[in-house]
Short mmCIF file of C-alpha atoms and ligand atoms in Angstrom, two decimals:
data_model
loop_
_atom_site.label_atom_id
_atom_site.label_comp_id
_atom_site.label_asym_id
_atom_site.label_seq_id
_atom_site.Cartn_x
_atom_site.Cartn_y
_atom_site.Cartn_z
CA UNK A 712 -5.18 -97.80 46.40
CA UNK A 713 -7.16 -100.77 45.59
CA UNK A 714 -6.17 -101.87 42.27
CA UNK A 715 -8.26 -101.49 39.13
CA UNK A 716 -10.18 -104.49 37.68
CA UNK A 717 -9.18 -104.81 33.92
CA UNK A 718 -9.95 -107.38 31.18
CA UNK A 719 -8.03 -108.21 28.00
CA UNK A 720 -9.97 -108.72 24.83
CA UNK A 721 -7.87 -110.92 22.55
CA UNK A 722 -5.99 -112.19 25.55
CA UNK A 723 -4.63 -115.09 23.79
CA UNK A 724 -2.94 -113.24 20.79
CA UNK A 725 0.67 -111.83 20.24
CA UNK A 726 -0.48 -108.43 21.68
CA UNK A 727 -2.87 -110.08 24.24
CA UNK A 728 -0.12 -112.12 25.55
CA UNK A 729 2.13 -109.16 25.71
CA UNK A 730 -0.88 -107.34 27.98
CA UNK A 731 -0.76 -110.19 30.19
CA UNK A 732 2.93 -110.01 30.67
CA UNK A 733 3.13 -106.62 31.25
CA UNK A 734 0.03 -106.28 33.78
CA UNK A 735 1.39 -109.05 36.09
CA UNK A 736 2.87 -106.69 38.40
CA UNK A 737 1.33 -103.43 37.73
CA UNK A 738 0.84 -101.01 40.41
CA UNK A 739 -2.50 -99.76 39.45
CA UNK A 740 -4.30 -102.44 37.26
CA UNK A 741 -5.11 -106.34 37.92
CA UNK A 742 -6.36 -108.63 35.15
CA UNK A 743 -9.78 -110.11 36.44
CA UNK A 744 -11.25 -111.21 32.91
CA UNK A 745 -9.65 -112.42 29.56
CA UNK A 746 -11.64 -112.90 26.65
CA UNK A 747 -11.20 -114.28 23.01
CA UNK A 748 -12.83 -116.42 19.95
CA UNK A 749 -14.97 -119.26 20.00
CA UNK A 750 -11.82 -121.30 19.82
CA UNK A 751 -10.72 -120.51 23.11
CA UNK A 752 -14.02 -119.50 25.20
CA UNK A 753 -14.53 -121.84 28.09
CA UNK A 754 -10.89 -123.06 28.32
CA UNK A 755 -8.65 -122.12 31.24
CA UNK A 756 -6.09 -119.46 29.69
CA UNK A 757 -2.91 -121.36 30.15
CA UNK A 758 -4.68 -124.35 28.01
CA UNK A 759 -6.32 -121.82 25.43
CA UNK A 760 -3.19 -119.86 24.68
CA UNK A 761 -0.13 -120.87 23.02
CA UNK A 762 2.15 -118.91 25.28
CA UNK A 763 5.15 -117.30 23.20
CA UNK A 764 6.90 -114.97 25.88
CA UNK A 765 10.25 -116.27 27.65
CA UNK A 766 8.48 -115.26 30.98
CA UNK A 767 5.87 -117.95 32.70
CA UNK A 768 2.09 -117.11 32.46
CA UNK A 769 1.31 -114.96 35.65
CA UNK A 770 -0.11 -117.16 38.34
CA UNK A 771 -3.42 -114.85 38.75
CA UNK A 772 -4.09 -115.41 34.96
CA UNK A 773 -3.28 -118.97 34.27
CA UNK A 774 -6.59 -120.42 35.39
CA UNK A 775 -8.90 -117.91 34.43
CA UNK A 776 -11.41 -118.98 32.05
CA UNK A 777 -11.81 -117.56 28.77
CA UNK A 778 -14.94 -115.40 28.27
CA UNK A 779 -16.93 -114.35 25.21
CA UNK A 780 -16.09 -110.80 23.66
CA UNK A 781 -19.34 -109.37 25.35
CA UNK A 782 -20.25 -106.84 28.01
CA UNK A 783 -20.61 -108.66 31.46
CA UNK A 784 -17.04 -108.85 31.90
CA UNK A 785 -16.36 -108.41 35.69
CA UNK A 786 -13.98 -105.26 35.38
CA UNK A 787 -14.33 -101.58 34.39
CA UNK A 788 -11.18 -101.02 32.11
CA UNK A 789 -10.50 -102.96 28.86
CA UNK A 790 -7.63 -103.44 26.93
CA UNK A 791 -8.31 -104.59 23.03
CA UNK A 792 -5.96 -106.80 21.19
CA UNK A 793 -8.79 -107.86 18.76
CA UNK A 794 -8.54 -107.86 14.94
CA UNK A 795 -9.91 -104.59 13.61
CA UNK A 796 -12.99 -106.28 12.01
CA UNK A 797 -13.97 -107.85 15.38
CA UNK A 798 -12.64 -105.13 17.57
CA UNK A 799 -14.65 -102.24 15.69
CA UNK A 800 -17.97 -103.44 16.67
CA UNK A 801 -17.06 -105.10 20.06
CA UNK A 802 -15.25 -101.96 21.34
CA UNK A 803 -18.44 -99.80 20.62
CA UNK A 804 -20.62 -102.22 22.45
CA UNK A 805 -17.93 -102.16 25.41
CA UNK A 806 -17.96 -98.36 25.73
CA UNK A 807 -21.90 -98.26 25.11
CA UNK A 808 -22.06 -100.68 28.20
CA UNK A 809 -20.07 -98.05 30.31
CA UNK A 810 -16.30 -99.45 30.08
CA UNK A 811 -13.53 -97.39 29.43
CA UNK A 812 -11.70 -99.22 26.39
CA UNK A 813 -8.18 -98.63 25.35
CA UNK A 814 -7.93 -100.17 21.94
CA UNK A 815 -5.17 -101.65 19.74
CA UNK A 816 -7.09 -102.19 16.45
CA UNK A 817 -7.20 -99.90 13.79
CA UNK A 818 -11.13 -99.73 13.39
CA UNK A 819 -11.65 -96.34 15.37
CA UNK A 820 -8.20 -94.79 14.91
CA UNK A 821 -8.97 -92.08 12.58
CA UNK A 822 -12.71 -91.33 14.14
CA UNK A 823 -12.99 -88.00 14.72
CA UNK A 824 -13.85 -88.12 18.27
CA UNK A 825 -11.53 -90.84 19.16
CA UNK A 826 -8.38 -89.76 20.85
CA UNK A 827 -5.44 -91.58 19.27
CA UNK A 828 -2.94 -91.25 22.31
CA UNK A 829 0.80 -91.19 23.13
CA UNK A 830 0.88 -89.65 26.43
CA UNK A 831 4.18 -87.93 26.08
CA UNK A 832 2.79 -86.61 22.74
CA UNK A 833 -0.60 -85.48 22.72
CA UNK A 834 -2.11 -86.09 26.44
CA UNK A 835 -4.65 -83.38 25.75
CA UNK A 836 -6.42 -84.98 22.90
CA UNK A 837 -8.32 -86.96 25.74
CA UNK A 838 -10.65 -83.81 25.54
CA UNK A 839 -12.28 -85.53 22.73
CA UNK A 840 -13.70 -88.06 25.17
CA UNK A 841 -16.18 -85.38 26.03
CA UNK A 842 -17.42 -85.07 22.44
CA UNK A 843 -17.53 -88.74 22.13
CA UNK A 844 -19.78 -89.10 25.02
CA UNK A 845 -22.05 -86.34 23.97
CA UNK A 846 -22.26 -87.40 20.38
CA UNK A 847 -22.26 -91.35 20.84
CA UNK A 848 -24.57 -91.21 23.89
CA UNK A 849 -22.43 -93.57 25.95
CA UNK A 850 -20.97 -93.18 29.27
CA UNK A 851 -18.04 -95.43 28.75
CA UNK A 852 -14.97 -94.32 26.60
CA UNK A 853 -12.88 -95.48 23.73
CA UNK A 854 -9.27 -94.36 22.94
CA UNK A 855 -6.80 -95.86 20.57
CA UNK A 856 -3.21 -96.56 20.08
CA UNK A 857 -1.79 -96.06 16.70
CA UNK A 858 0.01 -98.77 14.56
CA UNK A 859 3.25 -99.72 15.96
CA UNK A 860 5.23 -98.30 13.00
CA UNK A 861 3.25 -94.94 13.29
CA UNK A 862 3.68 -94.80 17.25
CA UNK A 863 7.50 -94.97 17.25
CA UNK A 864 7.82 -92.80 14.31
CA UNK A 865 5.59 -90.14 16.07
CA UNK A 866 7.57 -90.27 19.01
CA UNK A 867 10.78 -89.27 17.14
CA UNK A 868 8.93 -86.65 15.24
CA UNK A 869 7.44 -84.81 18.28
CA UNK A 870 10.53 -83.04 19.25
CA UNK A 871 11.61 -82.24 16.01
CA UNK A 872 8.00 -80.49 15.22
CA UNK A 873 8.40 -78.67 18.39
CA UNK A 874 11.69 -77.24 17.74
CA UNK A 875 12.11 -76.89 13.90
CA UNK A 876 8.65 -77.87 12.47
CA UNK A 877 7.94 -80.73 10.11
CA UNK A 878 7.35 -80.39 6.10
CA UNK A 879 8.00 -83.97 4.71
CA UNK A 880 8.76 -87.10 6.17
CA UNK A 881 10.36 -90.09 4.37
CA UNK A 882 10.62 -93.79 5.93
CA UNK A 883 11.56 -97.25 5.01
CA UNK A 884 10.45 -99.58 7.72
CA UNK A 885 12.11 -102.97 8.51
CA UNK A 886 9.42 -104.55 10.50
CA UNK A 887 9.41 -107.60 12.81
CA UNK A 888 7.40 -110.91 12.20
CA UNK A 889 5.41 -110.40 15.65
CA UNK A 890 3.97 -107.48 14.04
CA UNK A 891 1.71 -109.92 11.82
CA UNK A 892 0.27 -111.60 14.96
CA UNK A 893 0.49 -115.48 15.75
CA UNK A 894 1.11 -117.64 13.46
CA UNK A 895 1.45 -114.44 11.15
CA UNK A 896 3.99 -114.80 8.06
CA UNK A 897 4.53 -118.43 6.94
CA UNK A 898 8.12 -119.21 7.66
CA UNK A 899 8.84 -120.22 3.97
CA UNK A 900 7.69 -116.55 2.97
CA UNK A 901 10.15 -114.93 5.54
CA UNK A 902 13.13 -117.01 6.59
CA UNK A 903 16.05 -115.49 4.48
CA UNK A 904 13.74 -113.05 3.05
CA UNK A 905 12.43 -109.63 2.79
CA UNK A 906 8.60 -109.21 1.71
CA UNK A 907 8.33 -105.49 0.35
CA UNK A 908 4.28 -105.42 1.19
CA UNK A 909 2.13 -104.99 4.57
CA UNK A 910 -1.35 -104.83 3.79
CA UNK A 911 -2.81 -101.50 4.59
CA UNK A 912 0.34 -100.34 6.74
CA UNK A 913 1.86 -97.59 4.54
CA UNK A 914 -1.82 -95.74 4.66
CA UNK A 915 -1.67 -96.37 8.23
CA UNK A 916 1.91 -95.00 8.97
CA UNK A 917 0.97 -91.90 6.49
CA UNK A 918 -2.08 -90.75 8.37
CA UNK A 919 -2.18 -91.58 11.90
CA UNK A 920 1.08 -89.33 13.08
CA UNK A 921 -0.54 -86.36 11.31
CA UNK A 922 -3.41 -86.95 13.54
CA UNK A 923 -1.44 -87.72 16.98
CA UNK A 924 0.73 -84.45 15.96
CA UNK A 925 -2.33 -82.09 15.20
CA UNK A 926 -4.00 -79.67 16.98
CA UNK A 927 -7.31 -79.84 19.15
CA UNK A 928 -9.73 -77.35 17.34
CA UNK A 929 -13.11 -77.25 18.65
CA UNK A 930 -14.85 -80.62 18.62
CA UNK A 931 -11.93 -82.35 16.66
CA UNK A 932 -8.11 -82.51 15.61
CA UNK A 933 -6.82 -80.66 13.00
CA UNK A 934 -4.22 -82.99 11.21
CA UNK A 935 -0.68 -81.49 11.39
CA UNK A 936 0.48 -80.04 7.90
CA UNK A 937 3.20 -82.12 6.94
CA UNK A 938 3.42 -85.15 4.50
CA UNK A 939 4.53 -88.67 4.71
CA UNK A 940 5.78 -91.14 2.27
CA UNK A 941 6.13 -94.71 3.88
CA UNK A 942 7.94 -97.91 2.53
CA UNK A 943 6.76 -100.89 4.52
CA UNK A 944 8.68 -104.04 4.68
CA UNK A 945 8.32 -107.38 6.52
CA UNK A 946 11.83 -108.77 7.63
CA UNK A 947 12.83 -112.05 9.35
CA UNK A 948 13.25 -110.32 12.77
CA UNK A 949 11.26 -111.57 15.81
CA UNK A 950 10.54 -108.23 17.46
CA UNK A 951 11.46 -104.63 16.78
CA UNK A 952 10.86 -102.29 13.94
CA UNK A 953 13.65 -100.40 12.65
CA UNK A 954 12.83 -97.34 10.38
CA UNK A 955 15.17 -95.27 8.24
CA UNK A 956 13.84 -91.86 8.42
CA UNK A 957 14.60 -88.70 6.41
CA UNK A 958 12.70 -85.38 7.48
CA UNK A 959 12.44 -82.05 5.86
CA UNK A 960 12.11 -79.46 8.32
CA UNK A 961 10.50 -75.87 8.45
CA UNK A 962 13.47 -74.12 9.93
CA UNK A 963 17.47 -74.94 9.47
CA UNK A 964 18.93 -77.08 12.11
CA UNK A 965 22.41 -78.37 12.73
CA UNK A 966 22.89 -82.00 13.32
CA UNK A 967 24.02 -81.28 16.96
CA UNK A 968 20.74 -79.15 17.55
CA UNK A 969 18.49 -82.12 16.26
CA UNK A 970 20.49 -84.67 18.37
CA UNK A 971 19.90 -82.36 21.27
CA UNK A 972 16.16 -81.76 20.58
CA UNK A 973 15.80 -85.68 20.45
CA UNK A 974 17.96 -86.67 23.57
CA UNK A 975 16.35 -83.77 25.63
CA UNK A 976 12.76 -84.80 24.90
CA UNK A 977 10.63 -85.53 27.84
CA UNK A 978 6.99 -85.05 26.64
CA UNK A 979 3.95 -83.79 28.15
CA UNK A 980 4.47 -83.40 32.01
CA UNK A 981 1.05 -85.27 32.16
CA UNK A 982 3.22 -88.41 31.28
CA UNK A 983 5.71 -87.68 34.08
CA UNK A 984 5.39 -90.22 36.90
CA UNK A 985 2.98 -92.77 34.85
CA UNK A 986 4.12 -95.93 35.87
CA UNK A 987 4.87 -97.08 32.17
CA UNK A 988 6.69 -93.91 31.72
CA UNK A 989 10.43 -94.41 30.59
CA UNK A 990 12.87 -92.08 32.19
CA UNK A 991 13.36 -90.35 28.49
CA UNK A 992 10.87 -91.50 25.56
CA UNK A 993 13.80 -91.15 23.23
CA UNK A 994 17.28 -92.63 23.86
CA UNK A 995 20.06 -91.54 21.45
CA UNK A 996 23.03 -93.91 20.76
CA UNK A 997 26.05 -92.64 19.52
CA UNK A 998 27.69 -96.10 17.97
CA UNK A 999 27.93 -96.10 14.30
CA UNK A 1000 26.15 -99.66 13.97
CA UNK A 1001 23.17 -98.88 16.28
CA UNK A 1002 20.27 -99.14 17.03
CA UNK A 1003 19.83 -102.92 16.20
CA UNK A 1004 16.55 -105.07 17.22
CA UNK A 1005 18.42 -107.65 19.42
CA UNK A 1006 20.39 -105.00 21.28
CA UNK A 1007 18.16 -102.07 21.72
CA UNK A 1008 14.48 -103.02 21.39
CA UNK A 1009 14.18 -103.65 25.52
CA UNK A 1010 15.64 -100.37 26.36
CA UNK A 1011 13.77 -99.10 29.22
CA UNK A 1012 11.36 -102.12 29.21
CA UNK A 1013 10.75 -101.57 25.38
CA UNK A 1014 8.92 -98.27 26.42
CA UNK A 1015 11.95 -95.95 24.83
CA UNK A 1016 12.53 -95.75 21.60
CA UNK A 1017 16.18 -95.49 20.29
CA UNK A 1018 17.42 -93.25 17.60
CA UNK A 1019 20.73 -93.58 16.10
CA UNK A 1020 23.04 -92.52 13.24
CA UNK A 1021 21.63 -89.04 13.25
CA UNK A 1022 23.07 -87.21 10.08
CA UNK A 1023 22.72 -84.71 7.42
CA UNK A 1024 20.47 -85.46 4.72
CA UNK A 1025 21.62 -84.26 1.07
CA UNK A 1026 17.71 -84.64 -0.25
CA UNK A 1027 15.88 -83.88 2.96
CA UNK A 1028 17.50 -81.89 5.75
CA UNK A 1029 18.16 -84.64 8.40
CA UNK A 1030 18.03 -88.56 8.28
CA UNK A 1031 18.21 -91.15 11.18
CA UNK A 1032 17.50 -94.73 12.24
CA UNK A 1033 14.72 -95.24 14.86
CA UNK A 1034 14.16 -98.48 16.51
CA UNK A 1035 10.96 -99.36 18.89
CA UNK A 1036 9.35 -102.59 20.30
CA UNK A 1037 6.44 -103.11 18.22
CA UNK A 1038 4.41 -105.09 20.79
CA UNK A 1039 5.44 -103.10 23.97
CA UNK A 1040 5.74 -99.48 22.96
CA UNK A 1041 3.63 -100.02 19.80
CA UNK A 1042 1.02 -101.86 21.07
CA UNK A 1043 0.37 -103.36 24.59
CA UNK A 1044 2.82 -101.22 26.78
CA UNK A 1045 1.73 -98.21 24.81
CA UNK A 1046 -2.02 -99.13 25.64
CA UNK A 1047 -1.32 -99.39 29.11
CA UNK A 1048 0.32 -96.28 29.27
CA UNK A 1049 -2.66 -94.73 27.90
CA UNK A 1050 -4.86 -96.18 30.47
CA UNK A 1051 -2.43 -94.77 33.17
CA UNK A 1052 -3.12 -91.31 31.61
CA UNK A 1053 -6.68 -91.64 31.80
CA UNK A 1054 -6.61 -92.64 35.44
CA UNK A 1055 -4.10 -89.67 36.13
CA UNK A 1056 -6.61 -87.39 34.36
CA UNK A 1057 -9.43 -88.64 36.10
CA UNK A 1058 -11.35 -90.26 33.08
CA UNK A 1059 -10.98 -93.69 35.04
CA UNK A 1060 -11.92 -93.85 38.69
CA UNK A 1061 -9.36 -95.14 41.00
P1 NAP B 763 -3.23 -112.31 16.59
O1 NAP B 763 -1.64 -112.90 17.48
O2 NAP B 763 -3.88 -112.84 15.78
O3 NAP B 763 -4.22 -112.55 18.13
C1 NAP B 763 -5.56 -112.16 17.60
C2 NAP B 763 -6.51 -112.36 18.98
O4 NAP B 763 -7.96 -112.01 18.83
C3 NAP B 763 -6.44 -113.50 19.64
O5 NAP B 763 -6.81 -113.61 21.13
C4 NAP B 763 -7.77 -114.29 19.06
O6 NAP B 763 -8.27 -115.27 19.97
C5 NAP B 763 -8.84 -112.92 19.12
N1 NAP B 763 -9.89 -113.25 17.98
C6 NAP B 763 -9.57 -113.58 16.56
N2 NAP B 763 -10.64 -113.66 16.20
C7 NAP B 763 -11.68 -113.32 16.97
C8 NAP B 763 -13.04 -113.18 16.97
N3 NAP B 763 -13.86 -113.45 15.85
N4 NAP B 763 -13.68 -113.28 18.28
C9 NAP B 763 -13.23 -112.60 19.09
N5 NAP B 763 -11.84 -113.08 19.28
C10 NAP B 763 -11.16 -113.06 18.35
O7 NAP B 763 -2.98 -110.75 16.67
P2 NAP B 763 -2.08 -109.41 17.04
O8 NAP B 763 -0.91 -109.61 16.45
O9 NAP B 763 -2.39 -109.78 18.88
O10 NAP B 763 -2.94 -108.16 16.88
C11 NAP B 763 -4.04 -107.71 17.61
C12 NAP B 763 -4.54 -106.39 17.04
O11 NAP B 763 -3.39 -105.57 17.65
C13 NAP B 763 -4.89 -106.30 15.94
O12 NAP B 763 -5.56 -105.33 15.74
C14 NAP B 763 -3.39 -105.82 15.44
O13 NAP B 763 -3.55 -104.79 14.19
C15 NAP B 763 -3.02 -104.82 16.34
N6 NAP B 763 -1.62 -104.59 16.76
C16 NAP B 763 -0.70 -105.24 16.56
C17 NAP B 763 0.54 -105.26 16.68
C18 NAP B 763 1.75 -106.23 16.86
O14 NAP B 763 3.13 -105.75 16.76
N7 NAP B 763 1.57 -107.56 16.54
C19 NAP B 763 0.82 -103.76 16.96
C20 NAP B 763 0.12 -102.82 16.81
C21 NAP B 763 -1.21 -103.15 16.83
P3 NAP B 763 -8.13 -116.88 19.63
O15 NAP B 763 -6.78 -117.22 20.20
O16 NAP B 763 -9.29 -117.46 20.61
O17 NAP B 763 -8.31 -117.13 18.26
#
């Protein structure tokens, strides 16, 4: 099939660059437009962008001129890696102009008519697009990816919810500096240090998984009835968020049953066969000192989350360590995966 022309909003930033890298040889999508702030507009992408990734800037993108964040971009599918305050109104304007928008920004994640998607977890939530189009009167569409920590947590919780039910979740995160964008956290604040605060993060991690694990009811989502308590920390790791998670379940389960539920999880059949789907969304490791960011974050191209140290918890029922790549599964890779689902379901024409 001819590739679908796509654009990246905020293409010069940390997540924007990851989009450009992951889209380089994508079988369905081809980057035709890049857009960013006044600082970058009119420059060639390679000049405007302080490229941070170890692979070269793809040849087809190097010479694209950076354009303003305004409808008129020569594509019909857009990935947004904009800061939330800019992304909120811009994404609406693009959807109103008929574009399909897959957003990474937080502005619309909790809107009642915006699917907050992970293809393996809640592919059916795209039904909200009908409501969105009816209520907002636009022909485009807007779907969102969750916060990076919330995405990987939700993948880990989904098989436990299905098999045993969830009551309470407590997590402590150790989040990489790339999660703060570029230039992000000043080096003197983070080298040899831990910062026990990430503005707004805990609220997002406590709310977004409950929406993704919730049930479609009429024109909206009924949030899943469990509670989450999150402690979010920034640590001097470049990429990869590590979460220590304790979970209280509805039904009793042995550690072996929990490990089996995690390892056997494949997710919605609608995710099977999408170009970015990992072989297994959750990889369970047995080594007592894994997962670790530098060793495990690139598992299956960064699209699988890695769980280890699954053991009984004397306060809750079970505890484990869960690692995910924040700019791949937790941002650009997750959003591309969502776009693939939209194509497979027919919301975006091939
Ligand atoms: P970033 O590195 O600061 O990049 C921001 C991008 O937005 C740049 O391309 C920048 O363009 C552009 N931009 C900034 N202000 C703009 C304006 N007024 N008008 C137009 N473009 C503007 O941030 P990031 O980490 O990539 O994050 C992008 C979004 O993804 C945020 O909403 C963030 O919350 C979300 N997110 C990030 C992660 C992560 O791991 N980093 C994970 C999940 C979600 P210039 O280069 O021209 O300034």
